Tab-separated table of C-alpha atoms and ligand atoms in Angstrom:
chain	number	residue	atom	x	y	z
A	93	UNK	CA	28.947	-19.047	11.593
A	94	UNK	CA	27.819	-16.931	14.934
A	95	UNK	CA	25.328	-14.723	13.827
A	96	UNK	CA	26.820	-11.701	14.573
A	97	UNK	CA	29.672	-12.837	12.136
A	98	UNK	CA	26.941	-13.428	9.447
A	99	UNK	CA	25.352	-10.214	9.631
A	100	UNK	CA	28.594	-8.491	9.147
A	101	UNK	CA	29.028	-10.411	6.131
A	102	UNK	CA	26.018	-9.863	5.085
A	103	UNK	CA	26.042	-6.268	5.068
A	104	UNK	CA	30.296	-5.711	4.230
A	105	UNK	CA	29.962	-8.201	1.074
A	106	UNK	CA	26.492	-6.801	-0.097
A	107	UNK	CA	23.178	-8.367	-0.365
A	108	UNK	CA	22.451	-10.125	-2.833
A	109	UNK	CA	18.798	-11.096	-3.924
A	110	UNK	CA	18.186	-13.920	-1.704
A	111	UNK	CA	20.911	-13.022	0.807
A	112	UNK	CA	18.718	-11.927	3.829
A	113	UNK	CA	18.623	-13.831	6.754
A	114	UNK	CA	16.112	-16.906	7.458
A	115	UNK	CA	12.895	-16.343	8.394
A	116	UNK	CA	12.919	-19.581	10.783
A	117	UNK	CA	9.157	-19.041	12.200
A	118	UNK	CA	7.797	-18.088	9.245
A	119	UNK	CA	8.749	-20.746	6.879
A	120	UNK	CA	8.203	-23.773	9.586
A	121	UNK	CA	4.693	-22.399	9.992
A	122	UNK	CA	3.944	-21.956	6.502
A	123	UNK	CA	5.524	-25.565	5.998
A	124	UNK	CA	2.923	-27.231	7.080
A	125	UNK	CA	0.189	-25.970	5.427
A	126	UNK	CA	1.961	-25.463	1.733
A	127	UNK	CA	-0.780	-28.279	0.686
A	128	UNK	CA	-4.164	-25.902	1.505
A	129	UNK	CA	-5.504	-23.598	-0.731
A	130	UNK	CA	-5.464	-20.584	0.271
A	131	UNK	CA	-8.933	-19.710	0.519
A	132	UNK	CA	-9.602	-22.801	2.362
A	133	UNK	CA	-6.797	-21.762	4.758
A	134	UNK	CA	-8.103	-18.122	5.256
A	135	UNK	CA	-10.696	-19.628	7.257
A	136	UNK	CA	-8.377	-21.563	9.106
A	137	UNK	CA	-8.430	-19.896	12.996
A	138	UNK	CA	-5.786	-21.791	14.419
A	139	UNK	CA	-3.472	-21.589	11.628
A	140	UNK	CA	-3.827	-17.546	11.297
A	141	UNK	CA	-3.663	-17.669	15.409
A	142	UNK	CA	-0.073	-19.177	14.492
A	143	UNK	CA	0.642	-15.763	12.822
A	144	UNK	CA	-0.975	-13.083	14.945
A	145	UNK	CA	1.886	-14.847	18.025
A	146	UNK	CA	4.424	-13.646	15.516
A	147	UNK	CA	3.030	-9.737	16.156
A	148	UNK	CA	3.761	-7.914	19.509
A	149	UNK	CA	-0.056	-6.539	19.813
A	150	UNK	CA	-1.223	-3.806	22.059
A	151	UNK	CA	-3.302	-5.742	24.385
A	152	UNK	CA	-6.017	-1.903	25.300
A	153	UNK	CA	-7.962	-1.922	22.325
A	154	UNK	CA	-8.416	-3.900	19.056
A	155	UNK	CA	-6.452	-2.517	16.091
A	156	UNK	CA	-8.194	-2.015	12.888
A	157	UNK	CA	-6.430	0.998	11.551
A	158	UNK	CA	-3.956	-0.872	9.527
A	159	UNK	CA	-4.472	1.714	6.651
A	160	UNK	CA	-2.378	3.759	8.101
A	161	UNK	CA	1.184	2.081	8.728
A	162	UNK	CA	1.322	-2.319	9.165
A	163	UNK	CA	3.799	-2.819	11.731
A	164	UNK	CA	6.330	-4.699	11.737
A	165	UNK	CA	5.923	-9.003	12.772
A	166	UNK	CA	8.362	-9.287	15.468
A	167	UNK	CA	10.665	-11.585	13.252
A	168	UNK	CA	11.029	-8.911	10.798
A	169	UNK	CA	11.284	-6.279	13.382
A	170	UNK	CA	14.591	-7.835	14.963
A	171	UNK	CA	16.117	-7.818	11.672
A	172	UNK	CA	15.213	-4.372	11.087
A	173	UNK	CA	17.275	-3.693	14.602
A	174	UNK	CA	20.023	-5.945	13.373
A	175	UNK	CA	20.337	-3.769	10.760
A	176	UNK	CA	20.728	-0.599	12.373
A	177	UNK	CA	23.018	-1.664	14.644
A	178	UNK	CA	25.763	-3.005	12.072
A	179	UNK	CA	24.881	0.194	9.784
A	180	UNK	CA	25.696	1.854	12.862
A	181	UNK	CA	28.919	0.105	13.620
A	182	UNK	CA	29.730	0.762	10.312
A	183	UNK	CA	28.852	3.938	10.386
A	184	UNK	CA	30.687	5.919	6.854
A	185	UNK	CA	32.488	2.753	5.602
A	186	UNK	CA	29.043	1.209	4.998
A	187	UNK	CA	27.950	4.216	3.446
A	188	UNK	CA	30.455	4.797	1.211
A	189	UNK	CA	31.100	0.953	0.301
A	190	UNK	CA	28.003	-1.015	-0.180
A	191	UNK	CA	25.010	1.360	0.627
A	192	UNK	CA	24.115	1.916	-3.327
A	193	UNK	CA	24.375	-2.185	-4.373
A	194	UNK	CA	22.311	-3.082	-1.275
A	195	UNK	CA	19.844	-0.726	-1.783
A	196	UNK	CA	19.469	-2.032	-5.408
A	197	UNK	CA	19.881	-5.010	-4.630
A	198	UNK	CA	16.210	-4.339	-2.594
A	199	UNK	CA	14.935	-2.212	-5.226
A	200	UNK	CA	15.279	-5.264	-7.167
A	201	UNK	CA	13.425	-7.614	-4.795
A	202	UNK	CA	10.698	-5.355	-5.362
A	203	UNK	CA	10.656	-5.512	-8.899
A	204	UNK	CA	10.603	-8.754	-9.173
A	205	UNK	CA	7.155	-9.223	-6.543
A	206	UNK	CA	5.493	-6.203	-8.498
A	207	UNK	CA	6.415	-8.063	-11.933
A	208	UNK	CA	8.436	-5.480	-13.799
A	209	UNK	CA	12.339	-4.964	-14.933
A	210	UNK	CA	14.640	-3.743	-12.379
A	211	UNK	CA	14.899	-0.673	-14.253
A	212	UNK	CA	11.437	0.366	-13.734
A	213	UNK	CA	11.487	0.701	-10.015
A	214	UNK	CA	13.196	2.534	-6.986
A	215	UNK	CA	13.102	2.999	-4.098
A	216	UNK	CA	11.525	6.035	-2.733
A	217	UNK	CA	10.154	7.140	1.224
A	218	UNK	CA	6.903	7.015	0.517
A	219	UNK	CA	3.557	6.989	-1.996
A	220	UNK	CA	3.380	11.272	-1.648
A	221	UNK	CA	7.744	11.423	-2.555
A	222	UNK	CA	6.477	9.139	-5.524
A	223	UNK	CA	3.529	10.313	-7.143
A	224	UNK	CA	3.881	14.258	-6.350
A	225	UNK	CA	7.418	13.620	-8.593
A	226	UNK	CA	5.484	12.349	-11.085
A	227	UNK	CA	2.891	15.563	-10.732
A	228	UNK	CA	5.502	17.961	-9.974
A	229	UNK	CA	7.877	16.487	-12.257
A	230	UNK	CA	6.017	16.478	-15.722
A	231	UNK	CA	6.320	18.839	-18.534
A	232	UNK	CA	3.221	20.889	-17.862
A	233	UNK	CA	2.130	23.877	-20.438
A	234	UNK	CA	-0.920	26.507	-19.230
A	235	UNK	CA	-4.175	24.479	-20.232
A	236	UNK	CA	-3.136	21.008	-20.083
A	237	UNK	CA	-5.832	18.755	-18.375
A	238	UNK	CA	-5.177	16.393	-15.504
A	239	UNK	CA	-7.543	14.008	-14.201
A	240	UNK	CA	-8.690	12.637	-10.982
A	241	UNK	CA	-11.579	11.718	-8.522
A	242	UNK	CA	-12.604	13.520	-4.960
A	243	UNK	CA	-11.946	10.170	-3.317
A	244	UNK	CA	-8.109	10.405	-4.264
A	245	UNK	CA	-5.167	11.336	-1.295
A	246	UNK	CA	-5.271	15.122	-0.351
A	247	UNK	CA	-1.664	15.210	-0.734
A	248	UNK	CA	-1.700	14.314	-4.214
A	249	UNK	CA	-4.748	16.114	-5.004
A	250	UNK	CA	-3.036	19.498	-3.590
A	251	UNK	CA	0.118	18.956	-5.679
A	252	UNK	CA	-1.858	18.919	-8.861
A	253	UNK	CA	-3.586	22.303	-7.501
A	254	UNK	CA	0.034	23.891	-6.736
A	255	UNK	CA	0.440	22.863	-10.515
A	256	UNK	CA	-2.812	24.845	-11.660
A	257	UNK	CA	-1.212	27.765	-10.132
A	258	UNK	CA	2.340	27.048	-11.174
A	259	UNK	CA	1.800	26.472	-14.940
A	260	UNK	CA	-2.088	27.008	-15.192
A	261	UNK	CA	-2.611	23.096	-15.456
A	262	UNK	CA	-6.777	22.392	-15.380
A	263	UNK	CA	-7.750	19.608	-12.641
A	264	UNK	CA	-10.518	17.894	-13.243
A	265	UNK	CA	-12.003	16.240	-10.656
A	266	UNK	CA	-14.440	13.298	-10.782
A	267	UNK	CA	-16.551	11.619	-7.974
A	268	UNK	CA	-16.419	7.578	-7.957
A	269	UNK	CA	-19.484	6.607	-6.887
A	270	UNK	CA	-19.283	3.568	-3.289
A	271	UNK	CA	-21.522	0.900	-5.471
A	272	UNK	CA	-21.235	1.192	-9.354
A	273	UNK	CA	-23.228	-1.584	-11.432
A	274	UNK	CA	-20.334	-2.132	-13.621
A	275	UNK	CA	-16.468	-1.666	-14.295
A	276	UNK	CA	-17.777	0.469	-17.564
A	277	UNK	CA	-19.959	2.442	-15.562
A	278	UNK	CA	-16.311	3.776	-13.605
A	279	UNK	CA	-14.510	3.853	-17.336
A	280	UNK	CA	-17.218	6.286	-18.696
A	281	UNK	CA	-17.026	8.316	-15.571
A	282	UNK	CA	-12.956	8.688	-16.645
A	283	UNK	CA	-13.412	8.869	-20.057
A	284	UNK	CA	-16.370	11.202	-19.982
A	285	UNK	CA	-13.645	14.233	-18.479
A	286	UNK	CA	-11.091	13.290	-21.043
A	287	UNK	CA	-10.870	16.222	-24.215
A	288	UNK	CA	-7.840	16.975	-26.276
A	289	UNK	CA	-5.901	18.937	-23.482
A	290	UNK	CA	-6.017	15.913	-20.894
A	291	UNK	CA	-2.603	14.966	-20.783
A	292	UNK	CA	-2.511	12.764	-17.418
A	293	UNK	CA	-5.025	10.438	-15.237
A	294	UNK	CA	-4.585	9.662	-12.068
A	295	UNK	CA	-6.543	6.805	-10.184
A	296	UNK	CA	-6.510	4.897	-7.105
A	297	UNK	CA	-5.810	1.399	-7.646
A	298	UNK	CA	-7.451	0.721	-3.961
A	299	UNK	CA	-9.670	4.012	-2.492
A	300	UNK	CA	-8.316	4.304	1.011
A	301	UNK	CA	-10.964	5.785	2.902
A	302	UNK	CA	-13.391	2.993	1.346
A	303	UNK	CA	-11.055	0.244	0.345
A	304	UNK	CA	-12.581	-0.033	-3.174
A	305	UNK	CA	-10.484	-1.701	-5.663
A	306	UNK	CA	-10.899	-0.165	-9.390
A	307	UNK	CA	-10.434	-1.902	-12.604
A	308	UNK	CA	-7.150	0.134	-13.321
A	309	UNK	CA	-6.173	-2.338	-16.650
A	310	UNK	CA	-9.936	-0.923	-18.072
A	311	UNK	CA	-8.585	2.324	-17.292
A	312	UNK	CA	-5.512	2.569	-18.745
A	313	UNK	CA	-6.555	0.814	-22.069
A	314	UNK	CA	-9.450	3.493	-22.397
A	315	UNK	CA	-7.153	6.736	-21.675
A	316	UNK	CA	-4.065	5.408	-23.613
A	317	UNK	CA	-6.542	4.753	-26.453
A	318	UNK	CA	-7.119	8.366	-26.129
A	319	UNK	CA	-3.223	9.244	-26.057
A	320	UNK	CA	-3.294	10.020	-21.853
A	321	UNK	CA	-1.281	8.701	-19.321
A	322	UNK	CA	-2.143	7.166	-16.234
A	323	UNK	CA	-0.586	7.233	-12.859
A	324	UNK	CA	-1.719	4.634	-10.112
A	325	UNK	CA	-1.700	5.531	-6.770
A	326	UNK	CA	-1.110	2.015	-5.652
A	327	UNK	CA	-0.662	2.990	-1.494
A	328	UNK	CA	-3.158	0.359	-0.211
A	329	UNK	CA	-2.750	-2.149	-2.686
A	330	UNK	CA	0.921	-3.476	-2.867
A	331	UNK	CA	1.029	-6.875	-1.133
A	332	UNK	CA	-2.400	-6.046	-0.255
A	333	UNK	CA	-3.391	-8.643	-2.672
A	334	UNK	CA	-1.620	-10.064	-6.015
A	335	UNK	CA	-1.101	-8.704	-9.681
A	336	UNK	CA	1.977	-7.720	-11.330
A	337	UNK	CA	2.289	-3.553	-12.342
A	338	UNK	CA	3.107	-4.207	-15.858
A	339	UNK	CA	-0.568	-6.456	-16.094
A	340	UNK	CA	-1.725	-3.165	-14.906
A	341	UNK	CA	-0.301	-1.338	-18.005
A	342	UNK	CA	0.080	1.826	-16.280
A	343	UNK	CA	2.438	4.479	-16.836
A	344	UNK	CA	3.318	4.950	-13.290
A	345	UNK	CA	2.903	3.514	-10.165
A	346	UNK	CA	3.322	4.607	-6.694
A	347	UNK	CA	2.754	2.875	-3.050
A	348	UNK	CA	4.220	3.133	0.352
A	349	UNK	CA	6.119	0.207	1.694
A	350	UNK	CA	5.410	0.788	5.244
A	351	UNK	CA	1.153	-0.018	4.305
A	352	UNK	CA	0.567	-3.300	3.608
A	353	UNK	CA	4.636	-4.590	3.203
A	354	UNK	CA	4.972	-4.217	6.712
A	355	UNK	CA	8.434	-2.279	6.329
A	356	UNK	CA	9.300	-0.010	8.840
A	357	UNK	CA	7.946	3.836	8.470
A	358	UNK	CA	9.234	5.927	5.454
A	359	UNK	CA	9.620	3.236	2.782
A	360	UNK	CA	8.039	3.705	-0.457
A	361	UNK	CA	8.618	3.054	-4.776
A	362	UNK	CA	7.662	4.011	-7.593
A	363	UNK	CA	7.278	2.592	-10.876
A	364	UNK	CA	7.760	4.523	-14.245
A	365	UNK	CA	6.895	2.160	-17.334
A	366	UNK	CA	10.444	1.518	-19.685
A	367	UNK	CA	11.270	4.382	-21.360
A	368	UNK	CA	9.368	7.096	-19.775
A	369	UNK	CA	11.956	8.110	-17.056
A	370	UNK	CA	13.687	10.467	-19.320
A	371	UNK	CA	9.561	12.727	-19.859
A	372	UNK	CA	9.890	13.237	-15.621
A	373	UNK	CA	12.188	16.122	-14.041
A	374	UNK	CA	13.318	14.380	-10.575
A	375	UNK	CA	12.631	15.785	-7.351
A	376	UNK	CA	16.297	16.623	-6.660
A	377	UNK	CA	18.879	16.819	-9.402
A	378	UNK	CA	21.035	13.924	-9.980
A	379	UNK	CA	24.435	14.748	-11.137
A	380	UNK	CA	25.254	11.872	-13.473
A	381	UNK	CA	22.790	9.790	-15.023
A	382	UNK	CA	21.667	8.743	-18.423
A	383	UNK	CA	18.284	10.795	-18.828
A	384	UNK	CA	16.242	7.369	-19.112
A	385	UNK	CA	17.727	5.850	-16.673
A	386	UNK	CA	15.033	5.888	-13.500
A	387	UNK	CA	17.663	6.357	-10.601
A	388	UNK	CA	17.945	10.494	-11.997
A	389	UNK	CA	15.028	9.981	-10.320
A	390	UNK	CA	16.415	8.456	-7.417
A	391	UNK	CA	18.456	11.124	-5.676
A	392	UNK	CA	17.571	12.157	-1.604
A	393	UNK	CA	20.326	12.870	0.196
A	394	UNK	CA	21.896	10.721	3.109
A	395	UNK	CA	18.792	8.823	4.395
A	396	UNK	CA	17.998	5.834	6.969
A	397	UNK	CA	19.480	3.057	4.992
A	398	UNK	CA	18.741	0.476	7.282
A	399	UNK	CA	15.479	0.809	6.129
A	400	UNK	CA	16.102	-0.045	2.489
A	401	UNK	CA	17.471	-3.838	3.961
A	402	UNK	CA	14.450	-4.288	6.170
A	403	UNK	CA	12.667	-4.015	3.035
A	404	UNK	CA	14.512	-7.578	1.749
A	405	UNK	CA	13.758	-9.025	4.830
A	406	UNK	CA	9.353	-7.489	4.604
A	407	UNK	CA	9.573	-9.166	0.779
A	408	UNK	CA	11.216	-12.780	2.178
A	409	UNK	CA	8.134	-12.522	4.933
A	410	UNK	CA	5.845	-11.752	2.222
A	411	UNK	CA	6.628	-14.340	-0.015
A	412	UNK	CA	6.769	-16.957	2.738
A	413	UNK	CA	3.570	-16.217	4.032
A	414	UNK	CA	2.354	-16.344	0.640
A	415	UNK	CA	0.855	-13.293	-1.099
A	416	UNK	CA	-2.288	-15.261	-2.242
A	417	UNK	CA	-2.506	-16.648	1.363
A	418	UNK	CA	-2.537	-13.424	2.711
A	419	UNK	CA	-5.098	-11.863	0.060
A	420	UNK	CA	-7.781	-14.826	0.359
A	421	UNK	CA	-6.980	-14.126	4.746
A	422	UNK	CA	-7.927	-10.427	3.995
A	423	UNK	CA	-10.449	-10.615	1.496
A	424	UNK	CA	-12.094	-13.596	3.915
A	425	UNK	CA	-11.867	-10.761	6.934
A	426	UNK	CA	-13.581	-8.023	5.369
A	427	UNK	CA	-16.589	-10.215	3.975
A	428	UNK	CA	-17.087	-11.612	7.419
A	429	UNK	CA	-17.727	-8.219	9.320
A	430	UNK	CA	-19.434	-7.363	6.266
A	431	UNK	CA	-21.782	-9.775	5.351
A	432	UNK	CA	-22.902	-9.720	8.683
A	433	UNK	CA	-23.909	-6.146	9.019
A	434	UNK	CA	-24.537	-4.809	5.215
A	435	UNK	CA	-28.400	-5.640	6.345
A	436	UNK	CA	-28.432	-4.274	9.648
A	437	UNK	CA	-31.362	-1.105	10.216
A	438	UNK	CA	-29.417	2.146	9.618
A	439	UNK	CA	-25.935	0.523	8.886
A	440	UNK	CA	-24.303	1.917	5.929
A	441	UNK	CA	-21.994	0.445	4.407
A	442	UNK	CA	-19.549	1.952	1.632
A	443	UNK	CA	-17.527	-0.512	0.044
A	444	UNK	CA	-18.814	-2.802	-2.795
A	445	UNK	CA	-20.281	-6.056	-2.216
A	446	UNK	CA	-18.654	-7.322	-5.502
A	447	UNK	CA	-15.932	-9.399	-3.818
A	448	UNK	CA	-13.486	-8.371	-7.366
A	449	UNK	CA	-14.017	-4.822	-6.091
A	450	UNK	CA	-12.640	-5.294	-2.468
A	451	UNK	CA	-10.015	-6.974	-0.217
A	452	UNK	CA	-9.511	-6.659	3.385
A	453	UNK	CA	-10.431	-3.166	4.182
A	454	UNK	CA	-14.371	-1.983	4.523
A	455	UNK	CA	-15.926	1.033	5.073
A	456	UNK	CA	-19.165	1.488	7.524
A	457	UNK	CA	-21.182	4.184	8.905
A	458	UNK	CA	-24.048	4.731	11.108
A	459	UNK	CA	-27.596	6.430	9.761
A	460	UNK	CA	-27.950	9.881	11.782
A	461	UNK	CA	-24.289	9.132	13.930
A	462	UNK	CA	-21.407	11.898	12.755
A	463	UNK	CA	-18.206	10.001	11.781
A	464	UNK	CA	-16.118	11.700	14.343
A	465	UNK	CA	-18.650	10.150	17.038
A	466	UNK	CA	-18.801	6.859	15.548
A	467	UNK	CA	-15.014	6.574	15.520
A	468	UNK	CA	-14.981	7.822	19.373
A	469	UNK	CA	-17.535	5.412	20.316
A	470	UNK	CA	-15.789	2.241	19.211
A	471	UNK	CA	-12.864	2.969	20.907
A	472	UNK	CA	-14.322	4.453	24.606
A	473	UNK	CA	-17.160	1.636	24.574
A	474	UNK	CA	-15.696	-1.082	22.458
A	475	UNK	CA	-11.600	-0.403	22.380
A	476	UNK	CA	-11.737	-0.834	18.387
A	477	UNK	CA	-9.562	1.734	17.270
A	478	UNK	CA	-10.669	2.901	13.708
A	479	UNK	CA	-10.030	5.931	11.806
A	480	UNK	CA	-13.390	8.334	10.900
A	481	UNK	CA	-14.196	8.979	7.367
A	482	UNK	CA	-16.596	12.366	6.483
A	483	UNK	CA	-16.497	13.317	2.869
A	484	UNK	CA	-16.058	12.683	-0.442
A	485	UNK	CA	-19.038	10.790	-0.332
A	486	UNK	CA	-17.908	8.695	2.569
A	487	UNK	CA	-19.400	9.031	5.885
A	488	UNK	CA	-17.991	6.508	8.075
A	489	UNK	CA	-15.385	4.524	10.002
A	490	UNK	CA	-12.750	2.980	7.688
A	491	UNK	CA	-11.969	-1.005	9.110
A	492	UNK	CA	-8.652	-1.947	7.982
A	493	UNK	CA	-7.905	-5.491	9.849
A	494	UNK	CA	-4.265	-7.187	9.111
A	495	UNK	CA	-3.633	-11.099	9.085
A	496	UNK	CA	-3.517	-10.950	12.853
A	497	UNK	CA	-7.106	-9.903	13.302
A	498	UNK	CA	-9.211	-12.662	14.894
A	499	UNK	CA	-12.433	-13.344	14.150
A	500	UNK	CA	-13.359	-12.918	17.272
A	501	UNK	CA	-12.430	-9.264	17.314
A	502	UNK	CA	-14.610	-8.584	14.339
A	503	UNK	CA	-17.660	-10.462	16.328
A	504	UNK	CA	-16.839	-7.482	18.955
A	505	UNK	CA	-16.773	-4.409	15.609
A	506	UNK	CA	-20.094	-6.280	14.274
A	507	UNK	CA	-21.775	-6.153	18.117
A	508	UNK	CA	-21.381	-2.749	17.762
A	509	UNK	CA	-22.624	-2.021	15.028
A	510	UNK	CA	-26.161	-3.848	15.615
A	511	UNK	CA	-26.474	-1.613	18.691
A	512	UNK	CA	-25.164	1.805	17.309
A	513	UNK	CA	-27.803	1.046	14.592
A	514	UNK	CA	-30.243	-0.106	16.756
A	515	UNK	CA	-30.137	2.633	19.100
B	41	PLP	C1	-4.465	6.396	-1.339
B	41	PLP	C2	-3.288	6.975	-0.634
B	41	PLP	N1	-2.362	7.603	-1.351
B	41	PLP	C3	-1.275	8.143	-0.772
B	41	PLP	C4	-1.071	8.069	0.568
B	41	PLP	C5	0.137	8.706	1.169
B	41	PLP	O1	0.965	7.757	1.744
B	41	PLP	P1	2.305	8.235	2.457
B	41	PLP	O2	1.920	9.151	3.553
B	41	PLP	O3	2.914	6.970	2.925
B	41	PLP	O4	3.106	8.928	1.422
B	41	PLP	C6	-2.010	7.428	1.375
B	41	PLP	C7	-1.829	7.338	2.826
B	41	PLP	O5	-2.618	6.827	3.566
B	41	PLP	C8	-3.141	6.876	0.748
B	41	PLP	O6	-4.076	6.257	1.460
């Protein structure tokens, strides 16, 4: 079949789990290196060299602001344009025919990489449309408690304070400290805020501006032991590195697609634990579902649907590449820039050296250098772009490399930090 031909009946007939189109470079690389373990292959140069050709890179300065938004590998990326061509061509009779079974038809790809039912998980635009429907959506009475720590996302942070002014809701707020001894030393923090009014907990399964991984299952057992429910804001650490959401036992979880997925910009999902759809009020009304059924929650208007297939296509990459392949690549990144400079004179830096407690992205700062400076200096002297980091306890640059970062780039990110220290 010409592949035009396919792609129409791809899209016309719906997609069906499975149904996306081959990912031929992906699967012929990974084919010959199914037999490796995957932390021996994360130190594997030529092999990961074999992915970064599968990414058109900027060639003027050395990415690692990945945090931010993963792009797209170029295989993915010409699906992504297939797709919004033939949603184009088929402009209303694709919306009105198969745009709802193809989108959960994705929604259920999801599901089944994050571990959980189909009817736990939709698809949203982003981590904020997620979790701020969870804050803005919950049945809030003047003097209920919520929970959460100074190192958690602004945006979620200010929808709990429109909620304190809304319905009198008290935020407490909690500080996580960069090196704790022990996973108890971050549950006591938690459960230490917790009285009789706390109602919901909110925690970062990954800190962004430090990449910091929590012990969220710790979490969750100590706060539902004390009848509160816990939302995980889960942005950085979907297919970041591996665990299934209902291990996590949260209530809800939220992440955005277009982070570590690699989907293209304004994909997100959300997770709400069996049964607990029908205790949220949606963002937008929903005319006719069940109240427990999560897709009340799923309502938005017309939208970019093209986006929810690319997402198929970001899941098929994913699992080719393997998600433990990609983990042990990440993890392996971050400890090499890291191990290297953690001793350096006057380099700081703020993630834990606990490999459980990190993956690929690190945090580092400069004794007596201002963030903002740091940041500018990489990229006018070095051309590492980097994002600056100056609060909540975190003075620094945050280093976010992807699976095409070479090790050879880091060499040029640890250079610079022995002479920024050194000078
Ligand atoms: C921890 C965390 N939560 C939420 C968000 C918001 O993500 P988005 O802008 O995709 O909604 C981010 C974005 O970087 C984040 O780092």
């Amino acid at each position: 079949m010409k592949k035009r031909a396919f792609l129409k009946n791809f899209i016309t007939l719906g997609v069906g789990v499975g149904a996306s189109p081959a990912l031929y470079a992906m699967e012929k690389t990974i084919s010959r290196v199914e037999h490796i373990p995957p932390s021996t292959l994360a130190k594997d140069e030529d092999f990961w060299a074999t992915i970064r050709d599968g990414y058109a890179l900027k060639p003027d300065y050395i990415n690692l602001e990945n945090g931010y938004y993963c792009m797209q590998p170029k295989e993915t990326l010409e699906h992504f344009i297939s797709h919004v061509r033939e949603v184009n061509y088929q402009a209303s009779y694709y919306m009105r025919t198969v745009q709802w079974d193809n989108k959960k038809a994705m929604a259920a790809k999801l599901a089944n990489l994050a571990g959980c039912n189909p009817e736990e998980l939709i698809i949203t635009r982003n981590t904020t449309e997620s979790l701020d429907m969870i804050i803005g959506g919950f049945n809030w009475k003047a003097g209920d408690e919520a929970i959460m720590a100074e190192q958690d996302y602004g945006a979620m942070r200010n929808m709990f304070k429109l909620q304190a002014k809304r319905y009198g809701v008290v935020n407490k707020v909690i500080s996580v400290p960069n090196h704790p001894k022990s996973d108890e030393e971050i549950i006591e923090l938690y459960a230490k805020a917790i009285t009789s009014k706390t109602r919901l907990l909110m925690v970062c399964h990954m800190i962004n501006i430090t990449g910091h991984i929590l012990p969220i299952r710790k979490i969750c057992d100590m706060a539902h032991s004390k009848g509160v429910e816990v939302m995980v804001d889960g942005a950085h650490a979907f297919a970041h590195f591996t665990f299934s959401i209902p291990d996590l036992n949260c209530d809800y979880y939220g992440s955005s697609l277009h982070k570590w997925l690699s989907v293209p910009l304004g994909a997100g999902m959300l997770y709400v634990k069996q049964g607990k759809a029908s205790d949220v009020w949606p963002l937008l009304a929903e005319g006719k579902k069940e109240v427990d059924d999560i897709y009340r929650l799923n309502h938005i208007g017309t939208h970019p649907v093209h986006t929810d297939l690319a997402i198929g296509d970001a899941v098929d990459y994913h699992n080719a590449m393997g998600g433990k392949r990609k983990e042990e690549r990440l993890r392996y990144l971050q400890s090499f820039w890291t191990t290297r400079v953690r001793e350096m004179p006057n380099v700081i830096v703020n993630t834990p050296k606990d490999p459980n407690r990190y993956c690929g992205i690190g945090n580092v700062g400069i004794e007596g250098m201002k963030p903002h400076d740091f940041a500018e200096t990489l990229m006018e002297k070095y051309k590492i772009y980097t994002v600056a980091i100056d609060g909540a306890n975190v003075h620094g640059c945050r280093i976010s490399p992807n699976v095409y970062t070479t090790t050879e780039e880091l060499d040029v990110l640890v250079k610079a930090c022995e002479e920024l220290g050194a000078a």
